[in-house]
PDB file of C-alpha atoms in Angstrom:
ATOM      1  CA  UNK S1327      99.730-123.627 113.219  1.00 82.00           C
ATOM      2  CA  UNK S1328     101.066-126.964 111.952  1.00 89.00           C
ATOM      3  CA  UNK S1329      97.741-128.401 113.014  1.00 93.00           C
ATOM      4  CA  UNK S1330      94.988-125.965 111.612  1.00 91.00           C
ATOM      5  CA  UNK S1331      97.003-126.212 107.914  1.00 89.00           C
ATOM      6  CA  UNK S1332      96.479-130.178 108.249  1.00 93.00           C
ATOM      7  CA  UNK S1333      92.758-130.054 109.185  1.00 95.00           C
ATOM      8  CA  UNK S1334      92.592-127.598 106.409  1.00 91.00           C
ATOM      9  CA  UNK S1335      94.047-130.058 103.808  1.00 92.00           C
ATOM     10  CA  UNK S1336      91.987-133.004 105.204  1.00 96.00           C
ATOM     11  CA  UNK S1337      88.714-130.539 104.901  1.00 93.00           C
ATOM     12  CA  UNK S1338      89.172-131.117 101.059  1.00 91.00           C
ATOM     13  CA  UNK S1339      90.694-134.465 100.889  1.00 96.00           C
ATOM     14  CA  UNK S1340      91.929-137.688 102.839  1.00 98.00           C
ATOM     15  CA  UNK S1341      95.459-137.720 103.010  1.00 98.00           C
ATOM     16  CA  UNK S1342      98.701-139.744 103.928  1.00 97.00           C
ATOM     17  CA  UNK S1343     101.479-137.569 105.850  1.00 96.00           C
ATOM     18  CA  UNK S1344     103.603-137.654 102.372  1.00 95.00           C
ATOM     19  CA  UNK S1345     100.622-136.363 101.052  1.00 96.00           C
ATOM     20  CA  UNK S1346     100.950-133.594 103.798  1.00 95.00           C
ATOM     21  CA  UNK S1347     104.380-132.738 103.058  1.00 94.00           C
ATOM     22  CA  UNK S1348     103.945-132.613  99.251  1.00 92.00           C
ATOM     23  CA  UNK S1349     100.670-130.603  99.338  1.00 89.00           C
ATOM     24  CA  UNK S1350     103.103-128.157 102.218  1.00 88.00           C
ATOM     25  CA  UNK S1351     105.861-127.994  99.955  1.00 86.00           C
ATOM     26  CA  UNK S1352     103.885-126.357  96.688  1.00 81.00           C
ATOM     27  CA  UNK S1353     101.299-124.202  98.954  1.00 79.00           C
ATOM     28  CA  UNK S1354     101.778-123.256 102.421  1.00 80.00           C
ATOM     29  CA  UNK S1355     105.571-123.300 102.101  1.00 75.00           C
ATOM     30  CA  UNK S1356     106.268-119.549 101.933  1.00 68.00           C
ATOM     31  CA  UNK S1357     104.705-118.691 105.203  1.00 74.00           C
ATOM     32  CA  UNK S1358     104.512-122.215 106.705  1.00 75.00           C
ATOM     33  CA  UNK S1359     107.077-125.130 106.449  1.00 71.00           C
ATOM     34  CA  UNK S1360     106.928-128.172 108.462  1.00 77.00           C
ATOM     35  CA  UNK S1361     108.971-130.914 107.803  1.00 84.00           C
ATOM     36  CA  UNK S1362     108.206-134.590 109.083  1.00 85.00           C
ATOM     37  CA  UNK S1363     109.474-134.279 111.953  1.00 88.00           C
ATOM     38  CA  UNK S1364     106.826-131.969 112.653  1.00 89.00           C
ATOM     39  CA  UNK S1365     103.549-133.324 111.127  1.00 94.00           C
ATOM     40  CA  UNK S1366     103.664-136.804 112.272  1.00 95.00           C
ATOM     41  CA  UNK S1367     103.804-135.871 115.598  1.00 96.00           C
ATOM     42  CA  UNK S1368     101.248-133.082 114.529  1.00 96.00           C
ATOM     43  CA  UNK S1369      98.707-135.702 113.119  1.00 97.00           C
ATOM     44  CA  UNK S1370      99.514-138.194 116.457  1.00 98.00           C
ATOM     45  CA  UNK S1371      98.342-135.134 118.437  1.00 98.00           C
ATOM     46  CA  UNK S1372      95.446-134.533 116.472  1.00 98.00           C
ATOM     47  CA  UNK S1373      94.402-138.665 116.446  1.00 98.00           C
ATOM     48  CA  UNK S1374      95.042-138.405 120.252  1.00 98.00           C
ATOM     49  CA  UNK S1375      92.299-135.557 120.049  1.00 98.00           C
ATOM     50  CA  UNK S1376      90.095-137.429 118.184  1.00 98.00           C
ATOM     51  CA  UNK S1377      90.186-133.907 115.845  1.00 98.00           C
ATOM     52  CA  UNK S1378      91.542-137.237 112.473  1.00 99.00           C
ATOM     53  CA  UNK S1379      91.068-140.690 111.883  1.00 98.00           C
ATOM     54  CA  UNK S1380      93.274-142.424 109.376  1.00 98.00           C
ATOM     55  CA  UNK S1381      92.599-146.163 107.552  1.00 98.00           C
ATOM     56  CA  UNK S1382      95.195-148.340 106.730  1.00 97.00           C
ATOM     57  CA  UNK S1383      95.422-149.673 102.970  1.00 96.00           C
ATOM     58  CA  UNK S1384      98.055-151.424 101.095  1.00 95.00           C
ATOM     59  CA  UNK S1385      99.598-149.439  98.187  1.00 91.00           C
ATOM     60  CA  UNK S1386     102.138-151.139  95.999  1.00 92.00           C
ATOM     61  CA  UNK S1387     102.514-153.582  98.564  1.00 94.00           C
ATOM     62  CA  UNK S1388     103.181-151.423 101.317  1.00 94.00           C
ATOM     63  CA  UNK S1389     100.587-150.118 104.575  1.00 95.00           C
ATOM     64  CA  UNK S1390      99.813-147.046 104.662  1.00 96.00           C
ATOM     65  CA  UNK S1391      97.631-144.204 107.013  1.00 97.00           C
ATOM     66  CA  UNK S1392      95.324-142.002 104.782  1.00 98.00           C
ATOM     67  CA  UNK S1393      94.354-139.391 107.577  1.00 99.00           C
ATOM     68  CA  UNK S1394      90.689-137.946 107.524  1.00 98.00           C
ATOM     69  CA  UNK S1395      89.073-135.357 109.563  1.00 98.00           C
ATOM     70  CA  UNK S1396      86.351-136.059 112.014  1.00 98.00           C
ATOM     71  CA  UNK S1397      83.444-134.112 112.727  1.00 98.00           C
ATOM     72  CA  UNK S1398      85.070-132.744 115.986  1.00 98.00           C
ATOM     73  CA  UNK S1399      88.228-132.097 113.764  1.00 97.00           C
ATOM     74  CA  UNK S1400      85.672-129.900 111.304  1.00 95.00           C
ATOM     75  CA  UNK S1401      84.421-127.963 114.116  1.00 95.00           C
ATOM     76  CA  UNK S1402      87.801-127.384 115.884  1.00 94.00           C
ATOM     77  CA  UNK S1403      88.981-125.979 111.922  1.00 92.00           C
ATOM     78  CA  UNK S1404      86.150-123.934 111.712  1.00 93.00           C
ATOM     79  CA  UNK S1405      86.126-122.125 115.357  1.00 91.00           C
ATOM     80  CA  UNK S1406      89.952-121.654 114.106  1.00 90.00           C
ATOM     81  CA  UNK S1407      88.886-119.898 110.615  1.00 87.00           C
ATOM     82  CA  UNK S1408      86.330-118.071 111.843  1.00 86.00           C
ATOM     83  CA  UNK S1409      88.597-116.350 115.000  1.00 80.00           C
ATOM     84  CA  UNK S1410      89.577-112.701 114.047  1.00 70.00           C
ATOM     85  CA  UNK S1411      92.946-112.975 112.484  1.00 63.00           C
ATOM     86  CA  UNK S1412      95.848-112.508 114.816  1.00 66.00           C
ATOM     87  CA  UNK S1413      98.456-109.982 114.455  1.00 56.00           C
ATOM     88  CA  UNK S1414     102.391-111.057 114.879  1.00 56.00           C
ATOM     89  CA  UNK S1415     105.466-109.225 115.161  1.00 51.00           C
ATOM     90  CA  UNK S1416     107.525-112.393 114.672  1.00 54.00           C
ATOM     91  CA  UNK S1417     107.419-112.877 110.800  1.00 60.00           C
ATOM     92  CA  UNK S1418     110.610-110.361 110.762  1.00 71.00           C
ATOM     93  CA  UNK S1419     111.725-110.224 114.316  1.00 67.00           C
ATOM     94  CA  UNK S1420     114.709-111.906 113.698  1.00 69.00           C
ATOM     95  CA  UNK S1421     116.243-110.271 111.002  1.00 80.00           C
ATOM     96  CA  UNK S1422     115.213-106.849 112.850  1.00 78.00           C
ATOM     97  CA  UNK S1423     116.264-107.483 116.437  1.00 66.00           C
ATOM     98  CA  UNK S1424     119.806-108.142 115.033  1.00 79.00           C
ATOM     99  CA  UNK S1425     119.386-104.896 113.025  1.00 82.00           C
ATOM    100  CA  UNK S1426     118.672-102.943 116.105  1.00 74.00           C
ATOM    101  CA  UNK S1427     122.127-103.332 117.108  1.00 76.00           C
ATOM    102  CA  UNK S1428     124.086-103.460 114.203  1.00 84.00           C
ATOM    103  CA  UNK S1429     125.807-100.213 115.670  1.00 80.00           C
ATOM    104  CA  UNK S1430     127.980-103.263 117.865  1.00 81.00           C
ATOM    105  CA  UNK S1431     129.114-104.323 113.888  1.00 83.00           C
ATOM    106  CA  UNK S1432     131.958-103.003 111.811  1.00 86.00           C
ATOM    107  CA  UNK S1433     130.308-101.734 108.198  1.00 87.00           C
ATOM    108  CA  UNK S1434     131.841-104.082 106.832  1.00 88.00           C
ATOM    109  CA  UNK S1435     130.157-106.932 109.056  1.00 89.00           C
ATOM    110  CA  UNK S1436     126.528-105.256 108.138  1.00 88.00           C
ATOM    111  CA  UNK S1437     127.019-105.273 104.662  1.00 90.00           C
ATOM    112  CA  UNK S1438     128.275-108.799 104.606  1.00 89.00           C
ATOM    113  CA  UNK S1439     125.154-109.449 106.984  1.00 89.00           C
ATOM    114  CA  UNK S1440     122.449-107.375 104.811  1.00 90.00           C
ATOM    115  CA  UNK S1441     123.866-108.916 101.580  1.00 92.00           C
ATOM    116  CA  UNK S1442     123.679-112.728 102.228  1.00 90.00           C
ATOM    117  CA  UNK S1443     120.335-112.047 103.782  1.00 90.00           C
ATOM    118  CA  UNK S1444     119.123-110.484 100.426  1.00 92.00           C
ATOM    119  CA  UNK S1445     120.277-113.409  98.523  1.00 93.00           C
ATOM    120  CA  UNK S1446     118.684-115.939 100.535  1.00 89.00           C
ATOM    121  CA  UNK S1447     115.622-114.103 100.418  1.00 91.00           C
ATOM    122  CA  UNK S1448     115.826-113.343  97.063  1.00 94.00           C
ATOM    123  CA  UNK S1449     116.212-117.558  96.978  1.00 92.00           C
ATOM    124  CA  UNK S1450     112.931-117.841  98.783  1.00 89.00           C
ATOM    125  CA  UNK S1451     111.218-115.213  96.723  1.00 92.00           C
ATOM    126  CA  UNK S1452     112.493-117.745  93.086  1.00 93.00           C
ATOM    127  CA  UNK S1453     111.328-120.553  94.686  1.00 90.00           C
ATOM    128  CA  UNK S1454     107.467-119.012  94.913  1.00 90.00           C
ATOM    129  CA  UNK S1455     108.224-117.796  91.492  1.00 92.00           C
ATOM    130  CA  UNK S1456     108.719-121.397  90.384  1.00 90.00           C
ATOM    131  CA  UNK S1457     106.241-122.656  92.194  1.00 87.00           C
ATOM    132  CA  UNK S1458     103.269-120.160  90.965  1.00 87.00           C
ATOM    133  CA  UNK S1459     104.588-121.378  87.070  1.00 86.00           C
ATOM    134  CA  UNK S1460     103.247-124.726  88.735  1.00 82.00           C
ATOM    135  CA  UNK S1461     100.079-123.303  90.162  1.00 79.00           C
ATOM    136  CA  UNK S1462      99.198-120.991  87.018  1.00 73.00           C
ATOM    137  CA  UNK S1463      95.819-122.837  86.220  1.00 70.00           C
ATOM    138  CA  UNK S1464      94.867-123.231  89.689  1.00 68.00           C
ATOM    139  CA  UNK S1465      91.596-122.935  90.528  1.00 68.00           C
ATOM    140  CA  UNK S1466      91.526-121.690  93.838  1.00 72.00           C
ATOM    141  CA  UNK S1467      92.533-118.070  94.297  1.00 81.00           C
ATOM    142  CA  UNK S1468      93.028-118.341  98.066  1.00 82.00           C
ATOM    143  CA  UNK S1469      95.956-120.284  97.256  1.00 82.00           C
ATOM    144  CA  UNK S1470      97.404-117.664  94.450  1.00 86.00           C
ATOM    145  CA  UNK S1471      96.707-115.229  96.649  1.00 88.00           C
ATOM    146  CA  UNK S1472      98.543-116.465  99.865  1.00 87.00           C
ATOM    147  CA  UNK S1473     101.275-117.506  96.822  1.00 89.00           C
ATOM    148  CA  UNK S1474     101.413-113.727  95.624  1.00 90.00           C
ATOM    149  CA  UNK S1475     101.482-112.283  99.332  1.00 91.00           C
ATOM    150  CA  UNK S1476     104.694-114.036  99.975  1.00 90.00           C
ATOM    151  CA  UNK S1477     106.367-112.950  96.821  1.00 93.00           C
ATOM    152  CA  UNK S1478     104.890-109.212  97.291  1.00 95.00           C
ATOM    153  CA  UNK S1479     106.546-109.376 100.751  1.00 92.00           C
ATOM    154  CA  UNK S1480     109.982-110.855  99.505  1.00 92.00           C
ATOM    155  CA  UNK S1481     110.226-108.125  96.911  1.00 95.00           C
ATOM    156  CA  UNK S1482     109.452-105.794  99.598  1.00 95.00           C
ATOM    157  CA  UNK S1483     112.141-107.202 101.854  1.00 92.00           C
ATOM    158  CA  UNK S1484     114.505-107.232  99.003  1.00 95.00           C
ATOM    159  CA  UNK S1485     113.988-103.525  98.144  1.00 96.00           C
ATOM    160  CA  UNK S1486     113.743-102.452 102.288  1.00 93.00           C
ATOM    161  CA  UNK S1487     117.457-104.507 102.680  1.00 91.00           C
ATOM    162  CA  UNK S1488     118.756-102.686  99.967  1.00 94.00           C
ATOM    163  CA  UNK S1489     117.492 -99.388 100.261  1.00 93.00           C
ATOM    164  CA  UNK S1490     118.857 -99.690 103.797  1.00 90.00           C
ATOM    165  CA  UNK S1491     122.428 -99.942 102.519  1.00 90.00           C
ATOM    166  CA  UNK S1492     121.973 -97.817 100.315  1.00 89.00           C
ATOM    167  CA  UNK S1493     121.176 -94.783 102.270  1.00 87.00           C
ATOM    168  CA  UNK S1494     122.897 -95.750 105.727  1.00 76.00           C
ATOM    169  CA  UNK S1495     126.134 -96.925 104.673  1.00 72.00           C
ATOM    170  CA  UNK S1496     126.099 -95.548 100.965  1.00 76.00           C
ATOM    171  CA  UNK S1497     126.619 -99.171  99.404  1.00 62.00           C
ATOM    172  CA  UNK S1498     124.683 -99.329  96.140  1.00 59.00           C
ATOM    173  CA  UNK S1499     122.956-102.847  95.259  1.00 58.00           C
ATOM    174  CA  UNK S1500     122.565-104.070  91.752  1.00 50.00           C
TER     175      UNK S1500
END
């Protein structure tokens, strides 16, 4: 996935793998977040491919790569849009596989459980929040509208989590 959101960024403009990572950080973060570690060796892959180029220029006294996408790269992006969307079961699978056998947990243990995963989605779900404040003149919708999709499904988490306690275990959430 790493891969298809770079050639997406480099279909608009040239870039330098900072670049990447800032761009990543104030977009794509709430359903995809790659640190360094993963997009140099993401845009070495993609050179290797011959999918990006990149020129070397000196900025402030210092070299740097500004990544750009090839033709091949365009087409490969494209194919990629263009598929039928896939479905996934693995944007919850984690927190519900451990749910399915929360019967091996004391109440206690699930509440503790359910409760700091409601505040560290909640955490997630302010940091979208923060970021669309950034974003509110921004001109492409796409991006608002991937940005309001992860906040719609963080409130919904928020309000599943605590509707669970609620009526399993009779715990009332603020």
């Amino acid at each position: 996935m790493t891969k298809f959101i770079i050639l997406g960024f480099l279909m608009t403009e040239n870039m330098t793998g900072y670049d990447i990572k800032q761009k990543m950080s104030i977009s794509t973060s709430n359903f995809m977040d790659a640190s360094f570690g993963s997009i140099y060796p993401s845009l070495k892959k993609l050179e290797q491919k011959k999918l990006i180029c990149f020129d070397e220029i000196v900025e402030n006294g210092k070299l740097k790569k500004v990544y750009y996408i090839t033709e091949q790269g365009k087409e490969e992006f494209m194919t990629w849009l263009r598929a039928p969307i896939e479905t996934s079961k693995t944007s919850a699978a984690s927190a519900l596989s451990k749910i399915f056998f929360f019967d091996n947990l004391s109440n206690e243990e699930i509440i503790s459980s359910i409760n700091t995963y409601i505040e560290a989605i909640t955490i997630l779900k302010n940091n979208l929040l923060s970021i669309k404040k950034l974003l509110n003149n921004h001109d492409n919708n796409f991006e608002i509208c991937t940005l309001n999709f992860g906040l719609d499904f963080y409130e919904f988490s928020i309000d599943w989590y605590k509707n669970y306690l609620d009526k399993r275990l009779n715990v009332k959430n603020s």
